[in-house]
Amino acid sequence: DTGVSQNPRHKITKRGQNVTFRCDPISEHNRLYWYRQTLGQGPEFLTYFQNEAQLEKSRLLSDRFSAERPKGSFSTLEIQRTEQGDSAMYLCASSLEGKETQYFGPGTRLLVL
Amino acid sequence: RKEVEQDPGPFNVPEGATVAFNCTYSNSASQSFFWYRQDCRKEPKLLMSVYSSGNEDGRFTAQLNRASQYISLLIRDSKLSDSATYLCVVGLRETNAGKSTFGDGTTLTVKP
């Protein structure tokens, strides 16, 4: 399978714990995006990388959220001190520079108890 | 006001019907436009890009009206398998290639 992959697919955690999600983009794609989606809403942009550089972060992204893409390939999204409001589907997408089409992974569904 | 607005529906139509969805966007600098399809509890998948001249892909036709800042999607001869949520997506290609803004989607249910 050469699509975007995300791990884990599901995560249940207790409030206050830290969680980390991983995204492996399509191999030749140099752009990587993180989104959050809650029920009944469209995906909400969180942050975006071009290669290893994080070029934009949403103003809505609190300082508890951090994302990295150290070698310009896979990316991790960490949420520190999780809150119940962080419960959502976290989607990763990738694209090729010059092509606007984004390809999404299956998402990581987070439930904070 | 949201940057991208869609009628949430739901649209319930019989098989074979023609159905149209509209989407409005607020940023006049927007340069790229798409329709994505999202099945229940699945990831969004690109349905089609939307070009200024309008474009068609089989039973699906997309139109862009820059003056009025809206995008439409027309589905002809709807099939049961068309049941899904349709997401309108707008991007600022020239100034901010990374960010795309999604609408909250329009839900379509096609019934036998």
mmCIF file of C-alpha atoms in Angstrom:
data_model
loop_
_atom_site.group_PDB
_atom_site.id
_atom_site.type_symbol
_atom_site.label_atom_id
_atom_site.label_comp_id
_atom_site.label_asym_id
_atom_site.label_seq_id
_atom_site.Cartn_x
_atom_site.Cartn_y
_atom_site.Cartn_z
ATOM 1 C CA ASP A 1 0.000 0.000 0.000
ATOM 2 C CA THR A 2 1.623 3.240 -1.087
ATOM 3 C CA GLY A 3 -0.949 5.596 0.392
ATOM 4 C CA VAL A 4 -0.725 7.768 3.482
ATOM 5 C CA SER A 5 -0.601 5.727 6.670
ATOM 6 C CA GLN A 6 -1.291 6.793 10.237
ATOM 7 C CA ASN A 7 -0.645 5.113 13.540
ATOM 8 C CA PRO A 8 -2.263 4.330 15.816
ATOM 9 C CA ARG A 9 -5.722 4.152 14.283
ATOM 10 C CA HIS A 10 -7.384 4.552 17.659
ATOM 11 C CA LYS A 11 -6.173 5.961 20.956
ATOM 12 C CA ILE A 12 -7.978 6.170 24.277
ATOM 13 C CA THR A 13 -6.271 8.151 26.985
ATOM 14 C CA LYS A 14 -7.018 9.807 30.281
ATOM 15 C CA ARG A 15 -7.180 13.544 30.683
ATOM 16 C CA GLY A 16 -3.759 15.010 31.387
ATOM 17 C CA GLN A 17 -1.773 12.341 29.560
ATOM 18 C CA ASN A 18 0.433 13.021 26.549
ATOM 19 C CA VAL A 19 -0.204 11.299 23.231
ATOM 20 C CA THR A 20 1.800 11.087 20.018
ATOM 21 C CA PHE A 21 0.552 10.189 16.566
ATOM 22 C CA ARG A 22 2.570 9.275 13.510
ATOM 23 C CA CYS A 23 1.951 9.931 9.842
ATOM 24 C CA ASP A 24 3.820 8.387 6.922
ATOM 25 C CA PRO A 25 3.063 10.302 3.734
ATOM 26 C CA ILE A 26 3.190 9.048 0.174
ATOM 27 C CA SER A 27 6.911 8.614 -0.398
ATOM 28 C CA GLU A 28 7.532 11.247 -3.065
ATOM 29 C CA HIS A 29 5.272 13.873 -1.467
ATOM 30 C CA ASN A 30 7.180 16.738 0.104
ATOM 31 C CA ARG A 31 4.161 18.461 1.670
ATOM 32 C CA LEU A 32 2.443 17.127 4.760
ATOM 33 C CA TYR A 33 -0.611 18.465 6.573
ATOM 34 C CA TRP A 34 -2.342 17.775 9.850
ATOM 35 C CA TYR A 35 -6.051 18.338 10.337
ATOM 36 C CA ARG A 36 -8.518 17.718 13.145
ATOM 37 C CA GLN A 37 -12.099 16.702 12.505
ATOM 38 C CA THR A 38 -15.004 16.423 14.919
ATOM 39 C CA LEU A 39 -18.428 14.979 14.230
ATOM 40 C CA GLY A 40 -20.470 17.071 11.830
ATOM 41 C CA GLN A 41 -17.582 19.359 10.969
ATOM 42 C CA GLY A 42 -15.142 19.476 8.112
ATOM 43 C CA PRO A 43 -11.432 18.896 8.667
ATOM 44 C CA GLU A 44 -9.853 21.851 10.457
ATOM 45 C CA PHE A 45 -6.326 22.808 9.423
ATOM 46 C CA LEU A 46 -3.715 22.458 12.168
ATOM 47 C CA THR A 47 -0.297 22.721 10.550
ATOM 48 C CA TYR A 48 1.654 22.154 7.362
ATOM 49 C CA PHE A 49 5.190 21.097 6.426
ATOM 50 C CA GLN A 50 7.148 21.465 3.265
ATOM 51 C CA ASN A 51 9.958 18.959 3.568
ATOM 52 C CA GLU A 52 11.179 19.342 7.151
ATOM 53 C CA ALA A 53 10.113 22.971 7.514
ATOM 54 C CA GLN A 54 6.918 23.755 9.383
ATOM 55 C CA LEU A 55 5.557 26.623 7.309
ATOM 56 C CA GLU A 56 2.289 27.375 9.010
ATOM 57 C CA LYS A 57 0.416 26.663 12.218
ATOM 58 C CA SER A 58 -3.212 27.431 12.815
ATOM 59 C CA ARG A 59 -3.925 30.225 15.257
ATOM 60 C CA LEU A 60 -6.337 27.783 16.862
ATOM 61 C CA LEU A 61 -3.501 25.396 17.728
ATOM 62 C CA SER A 62 -2.687 25.708 21.405
ATOM 63 C CA ASP A 63 0.842 25.397 22.736
ATOM 64 C CA ARG A 64 -0.033 21.898 23.957
ATOM 65 C CA PHE A 65 0.176 20.751 20.349
ATOM 66 C CA SER A 66 3.487 20.245 18.596
ATOM 67 C CA ALA A 67 4.354 18.654 15.289
ATOM 68 C CA GLU A 68 7.658 17.611 13.791
ATOM 69 C CA ARG A 69 8.919 16.261 10.537
ATOM 70 C CA PRO A 70 12.632 15.896 11.291
ATOM 71 C CA LYS A 71 13.833 14.258 8.095
ATOM 72 C CA GLY A 72 11.182 15.499 5.744
ATOM 73 C CA SER A 73 9.509 12.105 5.592
ATOM 74 C CA PHE A 74 7.233 10.920 8.412
ATOM 75 C CA SER A 75 5.709 13.359 10.872
ATOM 76 C CA THR A 76 4.584 13.178 14.477
ATOM 77 C CA LEU A 77 1.892 15.171 16.217
ATOM 78 C CA GLU A 78 2.100 15.349 20.002
ATOM 79 C CA ILE A 79 -0.622 16.583 22.308
ATOM 80 C CA GLN A 80 0.500 17.315 25.854
ATOM 81 C CA ARG A 81 -1.804 17.359 28.870
ATOM 82 C CA THR A 82 -4.759 16.149 26.868
ATOM 83 C CA GLU A 83 -8.202 17.579 27.533
ATOM 84 C CA GLN A 84 -11.602 16.107 26.761
ATOM 85 C CA GLY A 85 -12.032 18.729 24.051
ATOM 86 C CA ASP A 86 -9.098 17.189 22.195
ATOM 87 C CA SER A 87 -11.228 14.149 21.380
ATOM 88 C CA ALA A 88 -11.446 14.089 17.602
ATOM 89 C CA MET A 89 -10.200 12.401 14.467
ATOM 90 C CA TYR A 90 -6.688 13.569 13.573
ATOM 91 C CA LEU A 91 -6.092 13.383 9.846
ATOM 92 C CA CYS A 92 -2.826 13.589 7.993
ATOM 93 C CA ALA A 93 -2.571 14.396 4.304
ATOM 94 C CA SER A 94 0.266 14.740 1.834
ATOM 95 C CA SER A 95 0.748 16.350 -1.530
ATOM 96 C CA LEU A 96 3.405 17.014 -4.100
ATOM 97 C CA GLU A 97 4.677 20.564 -4.481
ATOM 98 C CA GLY A 98 2.984 22.132 -7.471
ATOM 99 C CA LYS A 99 -0.023 19.831 -7.164
ATOM 100 C CA GLU A 100 -2.811 21.016 -4.919
ATOM 101 C CA THR A 101 -4.493 17.642 -4.459
ATOM 102 C CA GLN A 102 -4.095 16.327 -0.935
ATOM 103 C CA TYR A 103 -4.245 12.612 -0.193
ATOM 104 C CA PHE A 104 -5.507 11.718 3.247
ATOM 105 C CA GLY A 105 -4.579 8.937 5.587
ATOM 106 C CA PRO A 106 -7.217 6.937 7.485
ATOM 107 C CA GLY A 107 -6.848 9.107 10.572
ATOM 108 C CA THR A 108 -6.213 8.518 14.251
ATOM 109 C CA ARG A 109 -9.327 8.637 16.378
ATOM 110 C CA LEU A 110 -8.548 10.055 19.824
ATOM 111 C CA LEU A 111 -10.836 9.716 22.823
ATOM 112 C CA VAL A 112 -9.871 11.561 25.991
ATOM 113 C CA LEU A 113 -11.679 10.307 29.074
ATOM 114 C CA ARG B 1 -18.973 33.862 9.373
ATOM 115 C CA LYS B 2 -17.081 30.743 8.260
ATOM 116 C CA GLU B 3 -14.570 31.026 5.431
ATOM 117 C CA VAL B 4 -16.278 28.209 3.526
ATOM 118 C CA GLU B 5 -19.987 27.587 3.961
ATOM 119 C CA GLN B 6 -22.114 24.716 2.792
ATOM 120 C CA ASP B 7 -25.719 23.731 3.276
ATOM 121 C CA PRO B 8 -25.370 20.779 5.666
ATOM 122 C CA GLY B 9 -28.438 19.024 4.323
ATOM 123 C CA PRO B 10 -29.202 16.226 4.599
ATOM 124 C CA PHE B 11 -30.300 15.811 1.044
ATOM 125 C CA ASN B 12 -32.452 12.712 0.661
ATOM 126 C CA VAL B 13 -33.093 11.838 -2.972
ATOM 127 C CA PRO B 14 -34.321 8.794 -4.897
ATOM 128 C CA GLU B 15 -32.047 6.880 -7.220
ATOM 129 C CA GLY B 16 -31.802 8.534 -10.592
ATOM 130 C CA ALA B 17 -32.425 12.034 -9.264
ATOM 131 C CA THR B 18 -30.302 15.050 -10.032
ATOM 132 C CA VAL B 19 -29.003 16.915 -7.006
ATOM 133 C CA ALA B 20 -26.959 20.101 -6.688
ATOM 134 C CA PHE B 21 -24.829 21.394 -3.847
ATOM 135 C CA ASN B 22 -23.553 24.920 -3.420
ATOM 136 C CA CYS B 23 -20.640 26.268 -1.465
ATOM 137 C CA THR B 24 -19.673 29.875 -0.808
ATOM 138 C CA TYR B 25 -16.263 31.191 0.197
ATOM 139 C CA SER B 26 -15.323 34.494 1.751
ATOM 140 C CA ASN B 27 -11.709 35.041 0.681
ATOM 141 C CA SER B 28 -11.598 36.608 -2.757
ATOM 142 C CA ALA B 29 -7.886 35.715 -3.026
ATOM 143 C CA SER B 30 -8.733 32.010 -3.114
ATOM 144 C CA GLN B 31 -7.121 30.274 -6.056
ATOM 145 C CA SER B 32 -7.834 26.560 -5.859
ATOM 146 C CA PHE B 33 -11.118 24.771 -5.418
ATOM 147 C CA PHE B 34 -12.045 21.158 -4.915
ATOM 148 C CA TRP B 35 -14.845 18.809 -4.010
ATOM 149 C CA TYR B 36 -13.947 15.933 -1.722
ATOM 150 C CA ARG B 37 -16.140 13.004 -0.790
ATOM 151 C CA GLN B 38 -16.139 11.520 2.707
ATOM 152 C CA ASP B 39 -17.848 8.279 3.587
ATOM 153 C CA CYS B 40 -18.945 7.649 7.162
ATOM 154 C CA ARG B 41 -15.940 7.238 9.458
ATOM 155 C CA LYS B 42 -13.527 7.298 6.530
ATOM 156 C CA GLU B 43 -11.000 9.819 5.299
ATOM 157 C CA PRO B 44 -11.861 12.456 2.675
ATOM 158 C CA LYS B 45 -11.044 11.548 -0.901
ATOM 159 C CA LEU B 46 -10.729 13.901 -3.839
ATOM 160 C CA LEU B 47 -13.797 13.842 -6.070
ATOM 161 C CA MET B 48 -12.783 16.553 -8.501
ATOM 162 C CA SER B 49 -10.970 19.824 -8.869
ATOM 163 C CA VAL B 50 -13.009 22.856 -9.896
ATOM 164 C CA TYR B 51 -11.805 25.049 -12.740
ATOM 165 C CA SER B 52 -12.961 28.465 -13.835
ATOM 166 C CA SER B 53 -14.324 27.081 -17.068
ATOM 167 C CA GLY B 54 -16.284 24.403 -15.248
ATOM 168 C CA ASN B 55 -15.527 20.744 -15.572
ATOM 169 C CA GLU B 56 -17.338 17.466 -15.880
ATOM 170 C CA ASP B 57 -16.432 13.944 -14.872
ATOM 171 C CA GLY B 58 -19.061 11.439 -15.836
ATOM 172 C CA ARG B 59 -22.199 12.176 -13.843
ATOM 173 C CA PHE B 60 -20.492 14.945 -11.868
ATOM 174 C CA THR B 61 -20.235 18.568 -12.958
ATOM 175 C CA ALA B 62 -18.453 21.299 -11.019
ATOM 176 C CA GLN B 63 -18.802 25.014 -11.596
ATOM 177 C CA LEU B 64 -16.960 28.017 -10.197
ATOM 178 C CA ASN B 65 -18.353 31.543 -10.053
ATOM 179 C CA ARG B 66 -15.560 33.852 -8.935
ATOM 180 C CA ALA B 67 -17.666 36.992 -9.067
ATOM 181 C CA SER B 68 -20.179 35.579 -6.615
ATOM 182 C CA GLN B 69 -17.602 33.449 -4.801
ATOM 183 C CA TYR B 70 -19.429 30.191 -4.991
ATOM 184 C CA ILE B 71 -18.793 26.684 -6.213
ATOM 185 C CA SER B 72 -21.366 24.108 -7.187
ATOM 186 C CA LEU B 73 -21.472 20.375 -7.659
ATOM 187 C CA LEU B 74 -24.146 18.704 -9.744
ATOM 188 C CA ILE B 75 -24.733 14.970 -9.576
ATOM 189 C CA ARG B 76 -26.888 13.476 -12.298
ATOM 190 C CA ASP B 77 -28.560 10.060 -12.262
ATOM 191 C CA SER B 78 -27.634 9.564 -8.623
ATOM 192 C CA LYS B 79 -26.693 6.091 -7.437
ATOM 193 C CA LEU B 80 -27.004 4.474 -4.018
ATOM 194 C CA SER B 81 -23.200 4.542 -3.866
ATOM 195 C CA ASP B 82 -23.223 8.340 -4.094
ATOM 196 C CA SER B 83 -24.475 8.481 -0.505
ATOM 197 C CA ALA B 84 -21.744 10.321 1.390
ATOM 198 C CA THR B 85 -20.760 13.719 2.714
ATOM 199 C CA TYR B 86 -19.445 16.134 0.098
ATOM 200 C CA LEU B 87 -16.838 18.616 1.285
ATOM 201 C CA CYS B 88 -16.078 21.870 -0.477
ATOM 202 C CA VAL B 89 -12.400 22.864 -0.223
ATOM 203 C CA VAL B 90 -10.807 26.209 -0.977
ATOM 204 C CA GLY B 91 -7.099 26.993 -1.060
ATOM 205 C CA LEU B 92 -4.872 30.043 -1.347
ATOM 206 C CA ARG B 93 -2.432 28.622 -3.843
ATOM 207 C CA GLU B 94 -0.403 31.688 -4.636
ATOM 208 C CA THR B 95 0.164 33.218 -1.225
ATOM 209 C CA ASN B 96 -0.150 30.245 1.076
ATOM 210 C CA ALA B 97 0.165 27.013 -0.733
ATOM 211 C CA GLY B 98 -0.183 24.932 2.358
ATOM 212 C CA LYS B 99 -3.499 25.807 3.808
ATOM 213 C CA SER B 100 -6.787 24.521 2.515
ATOM 214 C CA THR B 101 -10.049 25.397 4.181
ATOM 215 C CA PHE B 102 -12.797 22.801 4.275
ATOM 216 C CA GLY B 103 -16.488 23.395 4.540
ATOM 217 C CA ASP B 104 -18.443 21.309 7.025
ATOM 218 C CA GLY B 105 -19.897 19.196 4.256
ATOM 219 C CA THR B 106 -23.258 18.404 2.734
ATOM 220 C CA THR B 107 -24.708 14.995 3.468
ATOM 221 C CA LEU B 108 -26.384 13.122 0.641
ATOM 222 C CA THR B 109 -28.487 10.007 1.035
ATOM 223 C CA VAL B 110 -29.670 8.300 -2.113
ATOM 224 C CA LYS B 111 -32.584 5.944 -1.518
ATOM 225 C CA PRO B 112 -33.871 3.075 -3.662
#
